[in-house]
Amino acid sequence: MALSRKLSGYIRGSYLMSSVGVTARGVAASVGVAYEDNFRLADDQVVYSTMALSLDNIGPKLSYRGRTSGGSTDVRGKVSLPSALALRAGLHTALTDDHTLGLALSGGYFYHLRPYYGLYGGVGGEYLWRQMISLRIGASVQMRHMIYSAGVGAHYKGLFLQTAYTYSPDMQQRGTLSLGLSYTI
């Protein structure tokens, strides 16, 4: 939804599925506002900048089920989404009509993930081919834990499918898959 020429608001819905020892599924929404601008470098290369403030992963608890590490006992239950108040800044530039490179910084506060309330921050890079296929890498700090990630996404007319793998020396590896719809009014 365009609020002005450079300011817009958005609502994003997602179906989430994750496997962290057990399989969890659920739905979530994110709402936010973004300011976008651009500037030219000395060689006439256009760089686009974005700053966004959002409330992410609002929704009911995720339902999960699986087996204990020994495989003998079924576990079921519900867990809160990692809801967060987030601030993001990004720069990206088109190298050619088909190839775009970007850099992003993010930070925020987890407010709905007991016992992991607190600040987080990260940096990441993205390569985008024809505004349809994205490859991403990143690193973040959450509650004194370094987390590294790599992912791929497909985007088409507001629909997106993303998958990512995360690694941390201090925590379990995680794989995520999300399918969603992003609609701009």
Tab-separated table of N, CA and C in Angstrom, residues 125 134-139 147-153 162-167 174-176:
chain	number	residue	atom	x	y	z
A	125	GLY	N	23.853	-11.169	2.432
A	125	GLY	CA	23.986	-10.815	1.023
A	125	GLY	C	23.007	-11.626	0.204
A	134	SER	N	16.311	-16.269	-5.918
A	134	SER	CA	17.275	-15.610	-5.039
A	134	SER	C	18.150	-16.636	-4.324
A	135	LEU	N	19.406	-16.279	-4.138
A	135	LEU	CA	20.366	-17.038	-3.347
A	135	LEU	C	20.827	-16.113	-2.230
A	136	ARG	N	20.844	-16.612	-0.993
A	136	ARG	CA	21.170	-15.761	0.149
A	136	ARG	C	22.180	-16.435	1.074
A	137	ILE	N	23.030	-15.616	1.687
A	137	ILE	CA	23.923	-16.070	2.754
A	137	ILE	C	23.879	-15.013	3.847
A	138	GLY	N	24.139	-15.424	5.078
A	138	GLY	CA	24.102	-14.444	6.150
A	138	GLY	C	24.713	-14.962	7.435
A	139	ALA	N	24.874	-14.036	8.356
A	139	ALA	CA	25.359	-14.366	9.697
A	139	ALA	C	24.616	-13.468	10.675
A	147	ILE	N	25.035	-17.515	14.342
A	147	ILE	CA	24.245	-18.377	13.468
A	147	ILE	C	24.576	-18.006	12.024
A	148	TYR	N	24.885	-19.004	11.210
A	148	TYR	CA	25.199	-18.809	9.799
A	148	TYR	C	24.070	-19.436	8.988
A	149	SER	N	23.721	-18.814	7.856
A	149	SER	CA	22.618	-19.355	7.080
A	149	SER	C	22.892	-19.248	5.586
A	150	ALA	N	22.237	-20.140	4.845
A	150	ALA	CA	22.255	-20.125	3.383
A	150	ALA	C	20.862	-20.536	2.925
A	151	GLY	N	20.373	-19.880	1.887
A	151	GLY	CA	19.022	-20.190	1.445
A	151	GLY	C	18.806	-19.877	-0.024
A	152	VAL	N	17.681	-20.337	-0.510
A	152	VAL	CA	17.266	-20.107	-1.890
A	152	VAL	C	15.775	-19.799	-1.878
A	153	GLY	N	15.336	-18.963	-2.798
A	153	GLY	CA	13.923	-18.609	-2.864
A	153	GLY	C	13.459	-18.468	-4.303
A	162	GLN	N	10.446	-20.173	-0.067
A	162	GLN	CA	11.817	-19.999	0.397
A	162	GLN	C	12.224	-21.174	1.261
A	163	THR	N	13.469	-21.549	1.155
A	163	THR	CA	14.013	-22.562	2.033
A	163	THR	C	15.384	-22.086	2.504
A	164	ALA	N	15.745	-22.462	3.714
A	164	ALA	CA	17.030	-22.034	4.273
A	164	ALA	C	17.572	-23.116	5.190
A	165	TYR	N	18.874	-23.137	5.313
A	165	TYR	CA	19.565	-24.028	6.230
A	165	TYR	C	20.401	-23.147	7.150
A	166	THR	N	20.313	-23.355	8.443
A	166	THR	CA	21.094	-22.570	9.385
A	166	THR	C	22.030	-23.479	10.173
A	167	TYR	N	23.186	-22.930	10.526
A	167	TYR	CA	24.181	-23.659	11.298
A	167	TYR	C	24.706	-22.763	12.418
A	174	ARG	N	19.238	-26.263	11.573
A	174	ARG	CA	17.816	-26.151	11.305
A	174	ARG	C	17.578	-25.975	9.819
A	175	GLY	N	16.517	-26.575	9.350
A	175	GLY	CA	16.070	-26.352	7.993
A	175	GLY	C	14.672	-25.771	8.042
A	176	THR	N	14.394	-24.784	7.207
A	176	THR	CA	13.063	-24.194	7.184
A	176	THR	C	12.559	-24.119	5.754
